[in-house]
PDB file of C-alpha atoms in Angstrom:
ATOM      1  CA  GLU A   1     147.353 -27.851  37.269  1.00 82.00           C
ATOM      2  CA  ARG A   2     144.646 -27.953  34.610  1.00 87.00           C
ATOM      3  CA  PHE A   3     146.529 -30.710  32.815  1.00 88.00           C
ATOM      4  CA  TYR A   4     146.685 -32.852  35.985  1.00 85.00           C
ATOM      5  CA  ARG A   5     142.965 -32.358  36.627  1.00 88.00           C
ATOM      6  CA  MET A   6     142.274 -33.556  33.087  1.00 89.00           C
ATOM      7  CA  ILE A   7     144.520 -36.603  33.617  1.00 91.00           C
ATOM      8  CA  TRP A   8     142.747 -37.527  36.875  1.00 89.00           C
ATOM      9  CA  LYS A   9     139.341 -37.019  35.287  1.00 89.00           C
ATOM     10  CA  THR A  10     140.327 -39.278  32.388  1.00 92.00           C
ATOM     11  CA  ALA A  11     141.678 -41.876  34.823  1.00 93.00           C
ATOM     12  CA  ARG A  12     138.347 -41.891  36.704  1.00 92.00           C
ATOM     13  CA  LEU A  13     136.438 -42.323  33.450  1.00 94.00           C
ATOM     14  CA  VAL A  14     138.691 -45.221  32.472  1.00 95.00           C
ATOM     15  CA  LEU A  15     138.152 -46.768  35.927  1.00 94.00           C
ATOM     16  CA  PHE A  16     134.351 -46.601  35.646  1.00 96.00           C
ATOM     17  CA  VAL A  17     134.377 -48.054  32.143  1.00 96.00           C
ATOM     18  CA  SER A  18     136.880 -50.754  33.190  1.00 96.00           C
ATOM     19  CA  ILE A  19     134.690 -51.859  36.096  1.00 95.00           C
ATOM     20  CA  CYS A  20     131.726 -52.303  33.746  1.00 96.00           C
ATOM     21  CA  LEU A  21     133.838 -54.111  31.152  1.00 95.00           C
ATOM     22  CA  ALA A  22     135.209 -56.402  33.887  1.00 94.00           C
ATOM     23  CA  VAL A  23     131.653 -57.407  34.824  1.00 92.00           C
ATOM     24  CA  GLY A  24     131.053 -58.243  31.173  1.00 90.00           C
ATOM     25  CA  TYR A  25     134.290 -60.159  30.883  1.00 90.00           C
ATOM     26  CA  VAL A  26     133.518 -62.322  33.913  1.00 87.00           C
ATOM     27  CA  GLY A  27     130.098 -63.037  32.432  1.00 81.00           C
ATOM     28  CA  SER A  28     131.611 -63.970  29.087  1.00 81.00           C
ATOM     29  CA  MET A  29     133.812 -66.567  30.789  1.00 80.00           C
ATOM     30  CA  ALA A  30     130.698 -68.358  32.070  1.00 75.00           C
ATOM     31  CA  THR A  31     129.090 -68.083  28.638  1.00 78.00           C
ATOM     32  CA  ARG A  32     131.941 -69.584  26.623  1.00 74.00           C
ATOM     33  CA  GLU A  33     131.748 -72.986  28.273  1.00 71.00           C
ATOM     34  CA  SER A  34     128.062 -73.432  27.456  1.00 71.00           C
ATOM     35  CA  MET A  35     127.924 -71.954  23.949  1.00 72.00           C
ATOM     36  CA  ALA A  36     129.112 -75.014  22.020  1.00 71.00           C
ATOM     37  CA  GLY A  37     127.245 -77.532  24.157  1.00 82.00           C
ATOM     38  CA  TRP A  38     124.102 -76.751  26.105  1.00 87.00           C
ATOM     39  CA  TYR A  39     123.192 -73.435  24.449  1.00 90.00           C
ATOM     40  CA  ALA A  40     123.814 -74.727  20.931  1.00 89.00           C
ATOM     41  CA  GLY A  41     121.305 -77.525  21.576  1.00 91.00           C
ATOM     42  CA  LEU A  42     118.489 -75.220  22.656  1.00 95.00           C
ATOM     43  CA  ALA A  43     115.602 -74.320  20.389  1.00 97.00           C
ATOM     44  CA  LYS A  44     115.826 -70.573  19.718  1.00 97.00           C
ATOM     45  CA  PRO A  45     113.400 -68.077  18.183  1.00 97.00           C
ATOM     46  CA  VAL A  46     113.910 -66.760  14.664  1.00 97.00           C
ATOM     47  CA  PHE A  47     114.896 -63.330  16.027  1.00 97.00           C
ATOM     48  CA  THR A  48     117.989 -64.699  17.794  1.00 96.00           C
ATOM     49  CA  PRO A  49     120.985 -62.643  16.631  1.00 96.00           C
ATOM     50  CA  PRO A  50     124.235 -64.360  15.564  1.00 92.00           C
ATOM     51  CA  GLY A  51     126.516 -65.048  18.515  1.00 87.00           C
ATOM     52  CA  TRP A  52     129.086 -62.370  17.634  1.00 89.00           C
ATOM     53  CA  VAL A  53     126.433 -59.638  17.953  1.00 94.00           C
ATOM     54  CA  PHE A  54     126.182 -60.173  21.700  1.00 92.00           C
ATOM     55  CA  GLY A  55     129.876 -59.484  22.293  1.00 90.00           C
ATOM     56  CA  VAL A  56     129.846 -56.326  20.204  1.00 95.00           C
ATOM     57  CA  VAL A  57     126.619 -54.938  21.676  1.00 97.00           C
ATOM     58  CA  TRP A  58     127.557 -55.718  25.268  1.00 96.00           C
ATOM     59  CA  THR A  59     131.000 -54.144  24.879  1.00 95.00           C
ATOM     60  CA  VAL A  60     129.457 -50.915  23.589  1.00 97.00           C
ATOM     61  CA  LEU A  61     126.808 -50.973  26.325  1.00 98.00           C
ATOM     62  CA  TYR A  62     129.363 -51.524  29.108  1.00 98.00           C
ATOM     63  CA  VAL A  63     131.389 -48.557  27.841  1.00 97.00           C
ATOM     64  CA  MET A  64     128.251 -46.401  27.797  1.00 98.00           C
ATOM     65  CA  MET A  65     127.270 -47.613  31.286  1.00 98.00           C
ATOM     66  CA  GLY A  66     130.687 -46.732  32.670  1.00 98.00           C
ATOM     67  CA  ALA A  67     130.568 -43.308  31.031  1.00 98.00           C
ATOM     68  CA  ALA A  68     127.092 -42.660  32.456  1.00 98.00           C
ATOM     69  CA  ALA A  69     128.167 -43.621  35.982  1.00 98.00           C
ATOM     70  CA  PHE A  70     131.251 -41.419  35.646  1.00 97.00           C
ATOM     71  CA  VAL A  71     129.129 -38.430  34.571  1.00 97.00           C
ATOM     72  CA  VAL A  72     126.893 -38.898  37.608  1.00 97.00           C
ATOM     73  CA  TRP A  73     129.862 -39.421  39.949  1.00 96.00           C
ATOM     74  CA  GLU A  74     131.375 -36.159  38.746  1.00 94.00           C
ATOM     75  CA  ARG A  75     128.336 -34.278  40.094  1.00 94.00           C
ATOM     76  CA  GLY A  76     129.591 -35.056  43.611  1.00 92.00           C
ATOM     77  CA  VAL A  77     128.900 -38.041  45.845  1.00 88.00           C
ATOM     78  CA  ARG A  78     127.849 -35.745  48.684  1.00 93.00           C
ATOM     79  CA  ASN A  79     124.734 -35.042  46.635  1.00 94.00           C
ATOM     80  CA  ARG A  80     121.919 -37.358  47.791  1.00 95.00           C
ATOM     81  CA  GLU A  81     120.546 -37.729  44.228  1.00 96.00           C
ATOM     82  CA  VAL A  82     124.002 -38.813  43.023  1.00 97.00           C
ATOM     83  CA  ARG A  83     124.338 -41.388  45.801  1.00 97.00           C
ATOM     84  CA  ILE A  84     120.898 -42.843  45.062  1.00 97.00           C
ATOM     85  CA  GLY A  85     121.760 -43.054  41.364  1.00 98.00           C
ATOM     86  CA  LEU A  86     125.077 -44.761  42.008  1.00 98.00           C
ATOM     87  CA  GLU A  87     123.510 -47.201  44.484  1.00 98.00           C
ATOM     88  CA  LEU A  88     120.940 -48.160  41.855  1.00 98.00           C
ATOM     89  CA  PHE A  89     123.743 -48.437  39.305  1.00 98.00           C
ATOM     90  CA  VAL A  90     125.681 -50.863  41.513  1.00 97.00           C
ATOM     91  CA  LEU A  91     122.519 -52.890  42.129  1.00 98.00           C
ATOM     92  CA  GLN A  92     121.792 -53.210  38.406  1.00 98.00           C
ATOM     93  CA  LEU A  93     125.437 -54.122  37.765  1.00 97.00           C
ATOM     94  CA  VAL A  94     125.189 -56.948  40.329  1.00 96.00           C
ATOM     95  CA  LEU A  95     121.927 -58.141  38.764  1.00 97.00           C
ATOM     96  CA  ASN A  96     123.548 -57.930  35.334  1.00 96.00           C
ATOM     97  CA  ALA A  97     126.403 -60.150  36.519  1.00 94.00           C
ATOM     98  CA  LEU A  98     124.010 -62.603  38.187  1.00 94.00           C
ATOM     99  CA  TRP A  99     122.018 -63.389  35.044  1.00 94.00           C
ATOM    100  CA  THR A 100     124.869 -65.143  33.222  1.00 92.00           C
ATOM    101  CA  PRO A 101     125.508 -67.899  35.792  1.00 91.00           C
ATOM    102  CA  LEU A 102     121.768 -68.422  36.254  1.00 93.00           C
ATOM    103  CA  PHE A 103     121.264 -68.958  32.539  1.00 94.00           C
ATOM    104  CA  PHE A 104     124.530 -70.425  31.269  1.00 91.00           C
ATOM    105  CA  ARG A 105     125.980 -72.259  34.287  1.00 90.00           C
ATOM    106  CA  LEU A 106     122.912 -73.459  36.148  1.00 92.00           C
ATOM    107  CA  HIS A 107     120.641 -73.616  33.061  1.00 93.00           C
ATOM    108  CA  TRP A 108     117.814 -72.051  35.105  1.00 96.00           C
ATOM    109  CA  VAL A 109     116.217 -70.400  32.094  1.00 97.00           C
ATOM    110  CA  GLY A 110     112.970 -69.439  33.855  1.00 97.00           C
ATOM    111  CA  THR A 111     114.757 -68.091  36.921  1.00 98.00           C
ATOM    112  CA  ALA A 112     117.123 -66.142  34.671  1.00 97.00           C
ATOM    113  CA  LEU A 113     114.098 -64.677  32.891  1.00 98.00           C
ATOM    114  CA  ALA A 114     112.514 -63.535  36.161  1.00 98.00           C
ATOM    115  CA  GLU A 115     115.831 -62.095  37.306  1.00 98.00           C
ATOM    116  CA  MET A 116     116.188 -60.203  34.032  1.00 98.00           C
ATOM    117  CA  VAL A 117     112.753 -58.620  34.472  1.00 98.00           C
ATOM    118  CA  VAL A 118     113.924 -57.342  37.870  1.00 98.00           C
ATOM    119  CA  LEU A 119     117.164 -56.140  36.226  1.00 98.00           C
ATOM    120  CA  TRP A 120     115.166 -54.251  33.581  1.00 98.00           C
ATOM    121  CA  ALA A 121     113.092 -52.535  36.280  1.00 98.00           C
ATOM    122  CA  VAL A 122     116.208 -51.514  38.218  1.00 98.00           C
ATOM    123  CA  ILE A 123     117.830 -50.223  35.016  1.00 98.00           C
ATOM    124  CA  GLY A 124     114.677 -48.156  34.460  1.00 98.00           C
ATOM    125  CA  MET A 125     114.958 -46.709  37.962  1.00 98.00           C
ATOM    126  CA  THR A 126     118.654 -46.017  37.346  1.00 98.00           C
ATOM    127  CA  VAL A 127     117.868 -44.241  34.073  1.00 98.00           C
ATOM    128  CA  ARG A 128     115.294 -42.068  35.840  1.00 98.00           C
ATOM    129  CA  GLN A 129     117.681 -41.232  38.682  1.00 98.00           C
ATOM    130  CA  PHE A 130     120.635 -40.550  36.372  1.00 98.00           C
ATOM    131  CA  TRP A 131     118.352 -38.344  34.261  1.00 98.00           C
ATOM    132  CA  ARG A 132     117.571 -36.289  37.378  1.00 97.00           C
ATOM    133  CA  VAL A 133     121.262 -35.820  38.110  1.00 97.00           C
ATOM    134  CA  ARG A 134     122.388 -35.242  34.529  1.00 97.00           C
ATOM    135  CA  LYS A 135     120.131 -35.810  31.537  1.00 97.00           C
ATOM    136  CA  GLY A 136     123.013 -37.033  29.359  1.00 97.00           C
ATOM    137  CA  ALA A 137     123.814 -39.809  31.834  1.00 97.00           C
ATOM    138  CA  GLY A 138     120.243 -41.067  31.646  1.00 98.00           C
ATOM    139  CA  ILE A 139     120.333 -40.926  27.855  1.00 98.00           C
ATOM    140  CA  LEU A 140     123.528 -43.019  27.829  1.00 98.00           C
ATOM    141  CA  LEU A 141     121.642 -45.828  29.600  1.00 98.00           C
ATOM    142  CA  LEU A 142     118.630 -45.910  27.256  1.00 98.00           C
ATOM    143  CA  PRO A 143     120.222 -48.337  24.731  1.00 98.00           C
ATOM    144  CA  TYR A 144     121.049 -50.662  27.655  1.00 98.00           C
ATOM    145  CA  LEU A 145     117.421 -50.539  28.817  1.00 98.00           C
ATOM    146  CA  GLY A 146     116.287 -51.329  25.274  1.00 98.00           C
ATOM    147  CA  TRP A 147     118.756 -54.187  24.824  1.00 98.00           C
ATOM    148  CA  VAL A 148     117.747 -55.797  28.103  1.00 98.00           C
ATOM    149  CA  GLY A 149     114.113 -55.488  27.001  1.00 98.00           C
ATOM    150  CA  PHE A 150     115.049 -57.368  23.832  1.00 98.00           C
ATOM    151  CA  ALA A 151     116.996 -59.900  25.921  1.00 98.00           C
ATOM    152  CA  ILE A 152     113.871 -60.493  28.038  1.00 98.00           C
ATOM    153  CA  ALA A 153     111.952 -61.373  24.874  1.00 98.00           C
ATOM    154  CA  LEU A 154     114.765 -63.649  23.728  1.00 98.00           C
ATOM    155  CA  ASN A 155     115.154 -65.339  27.135  1.00 98.00           C
ATOM    156  CA  GLY A 156     111.366 -65.738  27.368  1.00 98.00           C
ATOM    157  CA  ALA A 157     111.163 -67.304  23.920  1.00 98.00           C
ATOM    158  CA  ILE A 158     113.992 -69.716  24.738  1.00 98.00           C
ATOM    159  CA  TRP A 159     112.263 -70.657  27.975  1.00 98.00           C
ATOM    160  CA  TYR A 160     108.957 -71.214  26.130  1.00 98.00           C
ATOM    161  CA  LEU A 161     110.508 -73.224  23.293  1.00 97.00           C
ATOM    162  CA  ASN A 162     112.471 -75.499  25.648  1.00 96.00           C
ATOM    163  CA  ARG A 163     110.087 -76.014  28.554  1.00 90.00           C
TER     164      ARG A 163
END
């Protein structure tokens, strides 16, 4: 029985991580089409990382996000604090997915910047709520909050340089 509980727990963890990675994968599909054309032609700040860095960092962050959501979920969805945390998590995941088409498909750099500021705020609220439920879950989201803060600076610089 203990073995089966461990298997189901592992399966739930894999599901949470897979959902987050799927959001990233869908976003990467929208990115690929614009990278060689539109994005390559934009003026970018000196602190722009090489393209490969984004894929590596986002993959790690999506795994950490999925793990954090799993840790919170395991505390029991009947718990009001857990439900609030997971609702915020879903909202930030939707906002995360929305940024890519705004920036890379529609080329709405300013709108994407504003949307990312909202995303950052919702991630902050999610971190705080996850922290309340389980400190480790909040800690797992801190690199994501930091990376999106960096992405705001990058998006803002691109907007400024190409206005």
